[in-house]
Amino acid sequence: MLPSLIWQPFFYNLGPTGARIYFMLAFGCELLVIICEAYIAATRYLTFIRSSLSTNYWEIRKINQWLLVMVVISAAYASVYFLSDFVTSLDAEKTSARFLFSKSSLDWVTVSIFVPFIVATGAFLSLLVRIANHISYRAGGYDLIPYTVYFLLTRVGQGKCLSLLEKESHRIYASDDDY
């Protein structure tokens, strides 16, 4: 957040092109942070579930390779905004920018903004479920996932059955009043 606030006036003083570059850098950096957090979470999980000390996911060589891949993905994600059709306008004081996207690129922009967040949220929830399952298996000797799925399915099934029963009873009472 701090580098963003420091560099914003510099890019905005470059005019609409600078504001566009600032926009691309902000989203590219945001994706890089999300991917790095996912990498850290995944390597911690993989290190946590292995009882062998010979498998280490924190070797500098592996981290350098993955970091390079993450930077390339983030740069590709940010550079796609060069291809999207939008107009940048700055206010008179050059303190805020307005990005006007065309109809053809607005759908893509919406997807490109929300997909990383959805993927990161899904990966985080999956990681939490796996860690909880591993802890419950180590602590109690049973698998948490089948019990949870059974519980959720019975709850959903009960909710659907009750909903159908309420509709059916309403239909029966309504038809009794008609006669």
PDB file of N, CA and C in Angstrom, residues 42-145:
ATOM      1  N   ALA A  42       0.928 -23.347   0.346  1.00  0.00           N
ATOM      2  CA  ALA A  42       1.068 -24.704  -0.188  1.00  0.00           C
ATOM      3  C   ALA A  42       2.351 -25.357   0.301  1.00  0.00           C
ATOM      4  N   THR A  43       3.465 -24.626   0.320  1.00  0.00           N
ATOM      5  CA  THR A  43       4.714 -25.230   0.774  1.00  0.00           C
ATOM      6  C   THR A  43       4.687 -25.521   2.267  1.00  0.00           C
ATOM      7  N   ARG A  44       4.045 -24.676   3.023  1.00  0.00           N
ATOM      8  CA  ARG A  44       3.905 -24.976   4.456  1.00  0.00           C
ATOM      9  C   ARG A  44       3.077 -26.233   4.658  1.00  0.00           C
ATOM     10  N   TYR A  45       1.998 -26.352   3.904  1.00  0.00           N
ATOM     11  CA  TYR A  45       1.157 -27.539   4.028  1.00  0.00           C
ATOM     12  C   TYR A  45       1.936 -28.787   3.630  1.00  0.00           C
ATOM     13  N   LEU A  46       2.646 -28.716   2.498  1.00  0.00           N
ATOM     14  CA  LEU A  46       3.392 -29.885   2.041  1.00  0.00           C
ATOM     15  C   LEU A  46       4.502 -30.251   3.017  1.00  0.00           C
ATOM     16  N   THR A  47       5.139 -29.277   3.609  1.00  0.00           N
ATOM     17  CA  THR A  47       6.166 -29.556   4.610  1.00  0.00           C
ATOM     18  C   THR A  47       5.540 -30.115   5.885  1.00  0.00           C
ATOM     19  N   PHE A  48       4.346 -29.631   6.219  1.00  0.00           N
ATOM     20  CA  PHE A  48       3.659 -30.049   7.439  1.00  0.00           C
ATOM     21  C   PHE A  48       3.213 -31.510   7.372  1.00  0.00           C
ATOM     22  N   ILE A  49       2.748 -31.972   6.203  1.00  0.00           N
ATOM     23  CA  ILE A  49       2.212 -33.330   6.133  1.00  0.00           C
ATOM     24  C   ILE A  49       3.294 -34.381   5.940  1.00  0.00           C
ATOM     25  N   ARG A  50       4.499 -33.977   5.577  1.00  0.00           N
ATOM     26  CA  ARG A  50       5.579 -34.937   5.382  1.00  0.00           C
ATOM     27  C   ARG A  50       6.295 -35.169   6.712  1.00  0.00           C
ATOM     28  N   SER A  51       6.443 -36.426   7.058  1.00  0.00           N
ATOM     29  CA  SER A  51       7.179 -36.730   8.287  1.00  0.00           C
ATOM     30  C   SER A  51       8.677 -36.819   8.020  1.00  0.00           C
ATOM     31  N   SER A  52       9.053 -36.963   6.747  1.00  0.00           N
ATOM     32  CA  SER A  52      10.462 -37.065   6.394  1.00  0.00           C
ATOM     33  C   SER A  52      11.094 -35.679   6.334  1.00  0.00           C
ATOM     34  N   LEU A  53      12.269 -35.561   6.890  1.00  0.00           N
ATOM     35  CA  LEU A  53      12.985 -34.289   6.840  1.00  0.00           C
ATOM     36  C   LEU A  53      13.776 -34.119   5.548  1.00  0.00           C
ATOM     37  N   SER A  54      13.833 -35.189   4.725  1.00  0.00           N
ATOM     38  CA  SER A  54      14.603 -35.093   3.485  1.00  0.00           C
ATOM     39  C   SER A  54      13.879 -34.257   2.430  1.00  0.00           C
ATOM     40  N   THR A  55      12.563 -34.131   2.545  1.00  0.00           N
ATOM     41  CA  THR A  55      11.801 -33.327   1.593  1.00  0.00           C
ATOM     42  C   THR A  55      11.638 -31.928   2.161  1.00  0.00           C
ATOM     43  N   ASN A  56      12.327 -30.996   1.543  1.00  0.00           N
ATOM     44  CA  ASN A  56      12.258 -29.611   1.995  1.00  0.00           C
ATOM     45  C   ASN A  56      11.773 -28.757   0.832  1.00  0.00           C
ATOM     46  N   TYR A  57      10.707 -28.021   1.042  1.00  0.00           N
ATOM     47  CA  TYR A  57      10.144 -27.183  -0.016  1.00  0.00           C
ATOM     48  C   TYR A  57      10.641 -25.748   0.075  1.00  0.00           C
ATOM     49  N   TRP A  58      11.599 -25.506   0.957  1.00  0.00           N
ATOM     50  CA  TRP A  58      12.096 -24.145   1.131  1.00  0.00           C
ATOM     51  C   TRP A  58      13.535 -23.996   0.662  1.00  0.00           C
ATOM     52  N   GLU A  59      13.917 -24.747  -0.376  1.00  0.00           N
ATOM     53  CA  GLU A  59      15.248 -24.589  -0.946  1.00  0.00           C
ATOM     54  C   GLU A  59      15.278 -23.318  -1.789  1.00  0.00           C
ATOM     55  N   ILE A  60      16.370 -22.609  -1.752  1.00  0.00           N
ATOM     56  CA  ILE A  60      16.488 -21.336  -2.471  1.00  0.00           C
ATOM     57  C   ILE A  60      16.312 -21.538  -3.974  1.00  0.00           C
ATOM     58  N   ARG A  61      16.839 -22.617  -4.519  1.00  0.00           N
ATOM     59  CA  ARG A  61      16.725 -22.868  -5.956  1.00  0.00           C
ATOM     60  C   ARG A  61      15.266 -23.020  -6.368  1.00  0.00           C
ATOM     61  N   LYS A  62      14.498 -23.781  -5.590  1.00  0.00           N
ATOM     62  CA  LYS A  62      13.075 -23.957  -5.898  1.00  0.00           C
ATOM     63  C   LYS A  62      12.314 -22.645  -5.747  1.00  0.00           C
ATOM     64  N   ILE A  63      12.637 -21.899  -4.715  1.00  0.00           N
ATOM     65  CA  ILE A  63      11.945 -20.622  -4.495  1.00  0.00           C
ATOM     66  C   ILE A  63      12.250 -19.655  -5.634  1.00  0.00           C
ATOM     67  N   ASN A  64      13.506 -19.615  -6.090  1.00  0.00           N
ATOM     68  CA  ASN A  64      13.860 -18.734  -7.203  1.00  0.00           C
ATOM     69  C   ASN A  64      13.109 -19.107  -8.473  1.00  0.00           C
ATOM     70  N   GLN A  65      13.008 -20.409  -8.761  1.00  0.00           N
ATOM     71  CA  GLN A  65      12.280 -20.841  -9.959  1.00  0.00           C
ATOM     72  C   GLN A  65      10.807 -20.460  -9.868  1.00  0.00           C
ATOM     73  N   TRP A  66      10.189 -20.739  -8.740  1.00  0.00           N
ATOM     74  CA  TRP A  66       8.771 -20.415  -8.585  1.00  0.00           C
ATOM     75  C   TRP A  66       8.533 -18.915  -8.576  1.00  0.00           C
ATOM     76  N   LEU A  67       9.444 -18.156  -7.991  1.00  0.00           N
ATOM     77  CA  LEU A  67       9.297 -16.704  -7.979  1.00  0.00           C
ATOM     78  C   LEU A  67       9.376 -16.139  -9.395  1.00  0.00           C
ATOM     79  N   LEU A  68      10.269 -16.692 -10.202  1.00  0.00           N
ATOM     80  CA  LEU A  68      10.356 -16.260 -11.598  1.00  0.00           C
ATOM     81  C   LEU A  68       9.058 -16.557 -12.345  1.00  0.00           C
ATOM     82  N   VAL A  69       8.502 -17.745 -12.130  1.00  0.00           N
ATOM     83  CA  VAL A  69       7.220 -18.102 -12.762  1.00  0.00           C
ATOM     84  C   VAL A  69       6.114 -17.160 -12.293  1.00  0.00           C
ATOM     85  N   MET A  70       6.091 -16.853 -11.003  1.00  0.00           N
ATOM     86  CA  MET A  70       5.058 -15.958 -10.464  1.00  0.00           C
ATOM     87  C   MET A  70       5.176 -14.548 -11.038  1.00  0.00           C
ATOM     88  N   VAL A  71       6.394 -14.058 -11.190  1.00  0.00           N
ATOM     89  CA  VAL A  71       6.589 -12.721 -11.762  1.00  0.00           C
ATOM     90  C   VAL A  71       6.155 -12.701 -13.221  1.00  0.00           C
ATOM     91  N   VAL A  72       6.468 -13.752 -13.971  1.00  0.00           N
ATOM     92  CA  VAL A  72       6.063 -13.816 -15.381  1.00  0.00           C
ATOM     93  C   VAL A  72       4.546 -13.846 -15.501  1.00  0.00           C
ATOM     94  N   ILE A  73       3.876 -14.635 -14.676  1.00  0.00           N
ATOM     95  CA  ILE A  73       2.409 -14.696 -14.716  1.00  0.00           C
ATOM     96  C   ILE A  73       1.808 -13.340 -14.362  1.00  0.00           C
ATOM     97  N   SER A  74       2.338 -12.694 -13.345  1.00  0.00           N
ATOM     98  CA  SER A  74       1.815 -11.382 -12.944  1.00  0.00           C
ATOM     99  C   SER A  74       2.059 -10.330 -14.019  1.00  0.00           C
ATOM    100  N   ALA A  75       3.234 -10.365 -14.647  1.00  0.00           N
ATOM    101  CA  ALA A  75       3.529  -9.405 -15.715  1.00  0.00           C
ATOM    102  C   ALA A  75       2.630  -9.646 -16.922  1.00  0.00           C
ATOM    103  N   ALA A  76       2.391 -10.916 -17.255  1.00  0.00           N
ATOM    104  CA  ALA A  76       1.483 -11.210 -18.369  1.00  0.00           C
ATOM    105  C   ALA A  76       0.069 -10.745 -18.048  1.00  0.00           C
ATOM    106  N   TYR A  77      -0.347 -10.951 -16.823  1.00  0.00           N
ATOM    107  CA  TYR A  77      -1.683 -10.510 -16.398  1.00  0.00           C
ATOM    108  C   TYR A  77      -1.813  -8.997 -16.502  1.00  0.00           C
ATOM    109  N   ALA A  78      -0.799  -8.283 -16.060  1.00  0.00           N
ATOM    110  CA  ALA A  78      -0.859  -6.820 -16.101  1.00  0.00           C
ATOM    111  C   ALA A  78      -0.730  -6.280 -17.517  1.00  0.00           C
ATOM    112  N   SER A  79       0.087  -6.929 -18.344  1.00  0.00           N
ATOM    113  CA  SER A  79       0.304  -6.411 -19.695  1.00  0.00           C
ATOM    114  C   SER A  79      -0.897  -6.615 -20.605  1.00  0.00           C
ATOM    115  N   VAL A  80      -1.805  -7.478 -20.251  1.00  0.00           N
ATOM    116  CA  VAL A  80      -3.001  -7.679 -21.067  1.00  0.00           C
ATOM    117  C   VAL A  80      -3.843  -6.408 -21.100  1.00  0.00           C
ATOM    118  N   TYR A  81      -3.694  -5.571 -20.096  1.00  0.00           N
ATOM    119  CA  TYR A  81      -4.446  -4.311 -20.090  1.00  0.00           C
ATOM    120  C   TYR A  81      -4.007  -3.364 -21.200  1.00  0.00           C
ATOM    121  N   PHE A  82      -2.816  -3.588 -21.793  1.00  0.00           N
ATOM    122  CA  PHE A  82      -2.450  -2.804 -22.974  1.00  0.00           C
ATOM    123  C   PHE A  82      -3.398  -3.100 -24.126  1.00  0.00           C
ATOM    124  N   LEU A  83      -3.877  -4.345 -24.196  1.00  0.00           N
ATOM    125  CA  LEU A  83      -4.743  -4.753 -25.299  1.00  0.00           C
ATOM    126  C   LEU A  83      -6.195  -4.364 -25.083  1.00  0.00           C
ATOM    127  N   SER A  84      -6.590  -4.149 -23.842  1.00  0.00           N
ATOM    128  CA  SER A  84      -7.989  -3.811 -23.603  1.00  0.00           C
ATOM    129  C   SER A  84      -8.236  -2.349 -23.947  1.00  0.00           C
ATOM    130  N   ASP A  85      -9.432  -2.098 -24.405  1.00  0.00           N
ATOM    131  CA  ASP A  85      -9.797  -0.779 -24.903  1.00  0.00           C
ATOM    132  C   ASP A  85     -10.415   0.039 -23.775  1.00  0.00           C
ATOM    133  N   PHE A  86      -9.662   0.988 -23.238  1.00  0.00           N
ATOM    134  CA  PHE A  86     -10.234   1.892 -22.252  1.00  0.00           C
ATOM    135  C   PHE A  86      -9.557   3.255 -22.329  1.00  0.00           C
ATOM    136  N   VAL A  87     -10.274   4.250 -21.882  1.00  0.00           N
ATOM    137  CA  VAL A  87      -9.799   5.628 -21.916  1.00  0.00           C
ATOM    138  C   VAL A  87      -9.520   6.062 -20.480  1.00  0.00           C
ATOM    139  N   THR A  88      -8.406   6.723 -20.285  1.00  0.00           N
ATOM    140  CA  THR A  88      -8.023   7.203 -18.965  1.00  0.00           C
ATOM    141  C   THR A  88      -8.141   8.719 -18.928  1.00  0.00           C
ATOM    142  N   SER A  89      -8.804   9.219 -17.922  1.00  0.00           N
ATOM    143  CA  SER A  89      -8.883  10.674 -17.754  1.00  0.00           C
ATOM    144  C   SER A  89      -8.529  11.020 -16.312  1.00  0.00           C
ATOM    145  N   LEU A  90      -7.807  12.117 -16.146  1.00  0.00           N
ATOM    146  CA  LEU A  90      -7.383  12.579 -14.829  1.00  0.00           C
ATOM    147  C   LEU A  90      -8.156  13.835 -14.455  1.00  0.00           C
ATOM    148  N   ASP A  91      -8.342  14.041 -13.151  1.00  0.00           N
ATOM    149  CA  ASP A  91      -8.966  15.298 -12.725  1.00  0.00           C
ATOM    150  C   ASP A  91      -7.938  16.434 -12.821  1.00  0.00           C
ATOM    151  N   ALA A  92      -8.369  17.648 -12.570  1.00  0.00           N
ATOM    152  CA  ALA A  92      -7.501  18.818 -12.754  1.00  0.00           C
ATOM    153  C   ALA A  92      -6.289  18.803 -11.818  1.00  0.00           C
ATOM    154  N   GLU A  93      -6.468  18.310 -10.598  1.00  0.00           N
ATOM    155  CA  GLU A  93      -5.358  18.283  -9.636  1.00  0.00           C
ATOM    156  C   GLU A  93      -4.453  17.073  -9.822  1.00  0.00           C
ATOM    157  N   LYS A  94      -4.833  16.163 -10.692  1.00  0.00           N
ATOM    158  CA  LYS A  94      -4.105  14.914 -10.950  1.00  0.00           C
ATOM    159  C   LYS A  94      -3.970  14.074  -9.681  1.00  0.00           C
ATOM    160  N   THR A  95      -5.048  14.003  -8.921  1.00  0.00           N
ATOM    161  CA  THR A  95      -5.040  13.181  -7.709  1.00  0.00           C
ATOM    162  C   THR A  95      -5.880  11.927  -7.869  1.00  0.00           C
ATOM    163  N   SER A  96      -6.726  11.882  -8.884  1.00  0.00           N
ATOM    164  CA  SER A  96      -7.518  10.675  -9.121  1.00  0.00           C
ATOM    165  C   SER A  96      -7.696  10.487 -10.621  1.00  0.00           C
ATOM    166  N   ALA A  97      -7.910   9.240 -10.987  1.00  0.00           N
ATOM    167  CA  ALA A  97      -8.072   8.893 -12.398  1.00  0.00           C
ATOM    168  C   ALA A  97      -9.387   8.174 -12.586  1.00  0.00           C
ATOM    169  N   ARG A  98      -9.911   8.286 -13.783  1.00  0.00           N
ATOM    170  CA  ARG A  98     -11.141   7.583 -14.149  1.00  0.00           C
ATOM    171  C   ARG A  98     -10.829   6.728 -15.368  1.00  0.00           C
ATOM    172  N   PHE A  99     -11.179   5.453 -15.265  1.00  0.00           N
ATOM    173  CA  PHE A  99     -10.940   4.519 -16.354  1.00  0.00           C
ATOM    174  C   PHE A  99     -12.282   4.155 -16.966  1.00  0.00           C
ATOM    175  N   LEU A 100     -12.454   4.463 -18.219  1.00  0.00           N
ATOM    176  CA  LEU A 100     -13.698   4.164 -18.929  1.00  0.00           C
ATOM    177  C   LEU A 100     -13.433   3.028 -19.901  1.00  0.00           C
ATOM    178  N   PHE A 101     -14.006   1.872 -19.591  1.00  0.00           N
ATOM    179  CA  PHE A 101     -13.808   0.696 -20.431  1.00  0.00           C
ATOM    180  C   PHE A 101     -14.909   0.612 -21.470  1.00  0.00           C
ATOM    181  N   SER A 102     -14.554   0.106 -22.647  1.00  0.00           N
ATOM    182  CA  SER A 102     -15.577  -0.107 -23.671  1.00  0.00           C
ATOM    183  C   SER A 102     -16.399  -1.335 -23.296  1.00  0.00           C
ATOM    184  N   LYS A 103     -17.559  -1.468 -23.927  1.00  0.00           N
ATOM    185  CA  LYS A 103     -18.442  -2.607 -23.616  1.00  0.00           C
ATOM    186  C   LYS A 103     -17.768  -3.933 -23.927  1.00  0.00           C
ATOM    187  N   SER A 104     -16.989  -3.988 -24.993  1.00  0.00           N
ATOM    188  CA  SER A 104     -16.368  -5.257 -25.383  1.00  0.00           C
ATOM    189  C   SER A 104     -15.308  -5.714 -24.384  1.00  0.00           C
ATOM    190  N   SER A 105     -14.618  -4.774 -23.746  1.00  0.00           N
ATOM    191  CA  SER A 105     -13.564  -5.173 -22.814  1.00  0.00           C
ATOM    192  C   SER A 105     -14.013  -5.170 -21.360  1.00  0.00           C
ATOM    193  N   LEU A 106     -15.205  -4.667 -21.078  1.00  0.00           N
ATOM    194  CA  LEU A 106     -15.648  -4.580 -19.690  1.00  0.00           C
ATOM    195  C   LEU A 106     -15.867  -5.961 -19.074  1.00  0.00           C
ATOM    196  N   ASP A 107     -16.399  -6.905 -19.839  1.00  0.00           N
ATOM    197  CA  ASP A 107     -16.589  -8.266 -19.321  1.00  0.00           C
ATOM    198  C   ASP A 107     -15.248  -8.904 -18.980  1.00  0.00           C
ATOM    199  N   TRP A 108     -14.275  -8.729 -19.869  1.00  0.00           N
ATOM    200  CA  TRP A 108     -12.964  -9.309 -19.613  1.00  0.00           C
ATOM    201  C   TRP A 108     -12.333  -8.689 -18.377  1.00  0.00           C
ATOM    202  N   VAL A 109     -12.458  -7.389 -18.236  1.00  0.00           N
ATOM    203  CA  VAL A 109     -11.869  -6.705 -17.083  1.00  0.00           C
ATOM    204  C   VAL A 109     -12.515  -7.200 -15.792  1.00  0.00           C
ATOM    205  N   THR A 110     -13.828  -7.363 -15.802  1.00  0.00           N
ATOM    206  CA  THR A 110     -14.531  -7.867 -14.618  1.00  0.00           C
ATOM    207  C   THR A 110     -14.030  -9.255 -14.248  1.00  0.00           C
ATOM    208  N   VAL A 111     -13.912 -10.125 -15.241  1.00  0.00           N
ATOM    209  CA  VAL A 111     -13.423 -11.480 -14.985  1.00  0.00           C
ATOM    210  C   VAL A 111     -11.983 -11.437 -14.489  1.00  0.00           C
ATOM    211  N   SER A 112     -11.153 -10.592 -15.098  1.00  0.00           N
ATOM    212  CA  SER A 112      -9.743 -10.555 -14.711  1.00  0.00           C
ATOM    213  C   SER A 112      -9.545 -10.012 -13.305  1.00  0.00           C
ATOM    214  N   ILE A 113     -10.483  -9.234 -12.823  1.00  0.00           N
ATOM    215  CA  ILE A 113     -10.363  -8.718 -11.463  1.00  0.00           C
ATOM    216  C   ILE A 113     -10.826  -9.755 -10.445  1.00  0.00           C
ATOM    217  N   PHE A 114     -11.929 -10.454 -10.736  1.00  0.00           N
ATOM    218  CA  PHE A 114     -12.508 -11.348  -9.738  1.00  0.00           C
ATOM    219  C   PHE A 114     -11.931 -12.759  -9.750  1.00  0.00           C
ATOM    220  N   VAL A 115     -11.419 -13.231 -10.876  1.00  0.00           N
ATOM    221  CA  VAL A 115     -10.908 -14.603 -10.936  1.00  0.00           C
ATOM    222  C   VAL A 115      -9.749 -14.837  -9.964  1.00  0.00           C
ATOM    223  N   PRO A 116      -8.738 -13.963  -9.890  1.00  0.00           N
ATOM    224  CA  PRO A 116      -7.676 -14.233  -8.904  1.00  0.00           C
ATOM    225  C   PRO A 116      -8.178 -14.301  -7.467  1.00  0.00           C
ATOM    226  N   PHE A 117      -9.140 -13.451  -7.126  1.00  0.00           N
ATOM    227  CA  PHE A 117      -9.673 -13.482  -5.765  1.00  0.00           C
ATOM    228  C   PHE A 117     -10.448 -14.766  -5.505  1.00  0.00           C
ATOM    229  N   ILE A 118     -11.230 -15.209  -6.476  1.00  0.00           N
ATOM    230  CA  ILE A 118     -12.005 -16.437  -6.311  1.00  0.00           C
ATOM    231  C   ILE A 118     -11.072 -17.637  -6.219  1.00  0.00           C
ATOM    232  N   VAL A 119     -10.063 -17.681  -7.081  1.00  0.00           N
ATOM    233  CA  VAL A 119      -9.109 -18.794  -7.051  1.00  0.00           C
ATOM    234  C   VAL A 119      -8.338 -18.807  -5.732  1.00  0.00           C
ATOM    235  N   ALA A 120      -7.901 -17.646  -5.281  1.00  0.00           N
ATOM    236  CA  ALA A 120      -7.157 -17.582  -4.016  1.00  0.00           C
ATOM    237  C   ALA A 120      -8.035 -17.988  -2.840  1.00  0.00           C
ATOM    238  N   THR A 121      -9.291 -17.557  -2.851  1.00  0.00           N
ATOM    239  CA  THR A 121     -10.207 -17.937  -1.774  1.00  0.00           C
ATOM    240  C   THR A 121     -10.463 -19.435  -1.785  1.00  0.00           C
ATOM    241  N   GLY A 122     -10.680 -20.001  -2.969  1.00  0.00           N
ATOM    242  CA  GLY A 122     -10.887 -21.448  -3.076  1.00  0.00           C
ATOM    243  C   GLY A 122      -9.672 -22.232  -2.627  1.00  0.00           C
ATOM    244  N   ALA A 123      -8.489 -21.784  -3.024  1.00  0.00           N
ATOM    245  CA  ALA A 123      -7.260 -22.468  -2.608  1.00  0.00           C
ATOM    246  C   ALA A 123      -7.066 -22.381  -1.102  1.00  0.00           C
ATOM    247  N   PHE A 124      -7.368 -21.224  -0.528  1.00  0.00           N
ATOM    248  CA  PHE A 124      -7.226 -21.051   0.914  1.00  0.00           C
ATOM    249  C   PHE A 124      -8.206 -21.944   1.668  1.00  0.00           C
ATOM    250  N   LEU A 125      -9.462 -21.994   1.220  1.00  0.00           N
ATOM    251  CA  LEU A 125     -10.448 -22.849   1.887  1.00  0.00           C
ATOM    252  C   LEU A 125     -10.091 -24.322   1.736  1.00  0.00           C
ATOM    253  N   SER A 126      -9.611 -24.710   0.560  1.00  0.00           N
ATOM    254  CA  SER A 126      -9.179 -26.090   0.357  1.00  0.00           C
ATOM    255  C   SER A 126      -8.021 -26.432   1.282  1.00  0.00           C
ATOM    256  N   LEU A 127      -7.102 -25.508   1.434  1.00  0.00           N
ATOM    257  CA  LEU A 127      -5.974 -25.726   2.334  1.00  0.00           C
ATOM    258  C   LEU A 127      -6.440 -25.867   3.778  1.00  0.00           C
ATOM    259  N   LEU A 128      -7.382 -25.031   4.202  1.00  0.00           N
ATOM    260  CA  LEU A 128      -7.916 -25.136   5.563  1.00  0.00           C
ATOM    261  C   LEU A 128      -8.589 -26.484   5.795  1.00  0.00           C
ATOM    262  N   VAL A 129      -9.359 -26.948   4.811  1.00  0.00           N
ATOM    263  CA  VAL A 129     -10.032 -28.241   4.949  1.00  0.00           C
ATOM    264  C   VAL A 129      -9.007 -29.358   5.046  1.00  0.00           C
ATOM    265  N   ARG A 130      -7.971 -29.299   4.221  1.00  0.00           N
ATOM    266  CA  ARG A 130      -6.955 -30.354   4.261  1.00  0.00           C
ATOM    267  C   ARG A 130      -6.195 -30.363   5.590  1.00  0.00           C
ATOM    268  N   ILE A 131      -5.865 -29.190   6.084  1.00  0.00           N
ATOM    269  CA  ILE A 131      -5.149 -29.126   7.365  1.00  0.00           C
ATOM    270  C   ILE A 131      -6.042 -29.617   8.499  1.00  0.00           C
ATOM    271  N   ALA A 132      -7.310 -29.217   8.496  1.00  0.00           N
ATOM    272  CA  ALA A 132      -8.241 -29.685   9.535  1.00  0.00           C
ATOM    273  C   ALA A 132      -8.415 -31.195   9.450  1.00  0.00           C
ATOM    274  N   ASN A 133      -8.487 -31.730   8.243  1.00  0.00           N
ATOM    275  CA  ASN A 133      -8.622 -33.171   8.070  1.00  0.00           C
ATOM    276  C   ASN A 133      -7.374 -33.889   8.579  1.00  0.00           C
ATOM    277  N   HIS A 134      -6.209 -33.352   8.275  1.00  0.00           N
ATOM    278  CA  HIS A 134      -4.967 -33.973   8.723  1.00  0.00           C
ATOM    279  C   HIS A 134      -4.859 -33.947  10.248  1.00  0.00           C
ATOM    280  N   ILE A 135      -5.213 -32.821  10.854  1.00  0.00           N
ATOM    281  CA  ILE A 135      -5.151 -32.714  12.317  1.00  0.00           C
ATOM    282  C   ILE A 135      -6.144 -33.667  12.973  1.00  0.00           C
ATOM    283  N   SER A 136      -7.361 -33.743  12.432  1.00  0.00           N
ATOM    284  CA  SER A 136      -8.353 -34.640  13.031  1.00  0.00           C
ATOM    285  C   SER A 136      -7.956 -36.099  12.865  1.00  0.00           C
ATOM    286  N   TYR A 137      -7.300 -36.429  11.755  1.00  0.00           N
ATOM    287  CA  TYR A 137      -6.856 -37.807  11.558  1.00  0.00           C
ATOM    288  C   TYR A 137      -5.725 -38.144  12.522  1.00  0.00           C
ATOM    289  N   ARG A 138      -4.807 -37.189  12.736  1.00  0.00           N
ATOM    290  CA  ARG A 138      -3.709 -37.428  13.675  1.00  0.00           C
ATOM    291  C   ARG A 138      -4.205 -37.484  15.117  1.00  0.00           C
ATOM    292  N   ALA A 139      -5.150 -36.602  15.454  1.00  0.00           N
ATOM    293  CA  ALA A 139      -5.605 -36.510  16.841  1.00  0.00           C
ATOM    294  C   ALA A 139      -6.596 -37.613  17.196  1.00  0.00           C
ATOM    295  N   GLY A 140      -7.567 -37.857  16.333  1.00  0.00           N
ATOM    296  CA  GLY A 140      -8.623 -38.791  16.690  1.00  0.00           C
ATOM    297  C   GLY A 140      -8.639 -40.074  15.893  1.00  0.00           C
ATOM    298  N   GLY A 141      -7.865 -40.133  14.822  1.00  0.00           N
ATOM    299  CA  GLY A 141      -7.817 -41.345  14.022  1.00  0.00           C
ATOM    300  C   GLY A 141      -8.974 -41.479  13.046  1.00  0.00           C
ATOM    301  N   TYR A 142      -9.706 -40.433  12.804  1.00  0.00           N
ATOM    302  CA  TYR A 142     -10.810 -40.512  11.846  1.00  0.00           C
ATOM    303  C   TYR A 142     -10.702 -39.380  10.834  1.00  0.00           C
ATOM    304  N   ASP A 143     -11.318 -39.632   9.689  1.00  0.00           N
ATOM    305  CA  ASP A 143     -11.311 -38.661   8.601  1.00  0.00           C
ATOM    306  C   ASP A 143     -12.436 -37.666   8.795  1.00  0.00           C
ATOM    307  N   LEU A 144     -12.133 -36.413   8.745  1.00  0.00           N
ATOM    308  CA  LEU A 144     -13.118 -35.363   8.959  1.00  0.00           C
ATOM    309  C   LEU A 144     -13.990 -35.118   7.728  1.00  0.00           C
ATOM    310  N   ILE A 145     -13.426 -35.289   6.539  1.00  0.00           N
ATOM    311  CA  ILE A 145     -14.142 -34.932   5.312  1.00  0.00           C
ATOM    312  C   ILE A 145     -15.397 -35.780   5.097  1.00  0.00           C
TER     313      ILE A 145
END
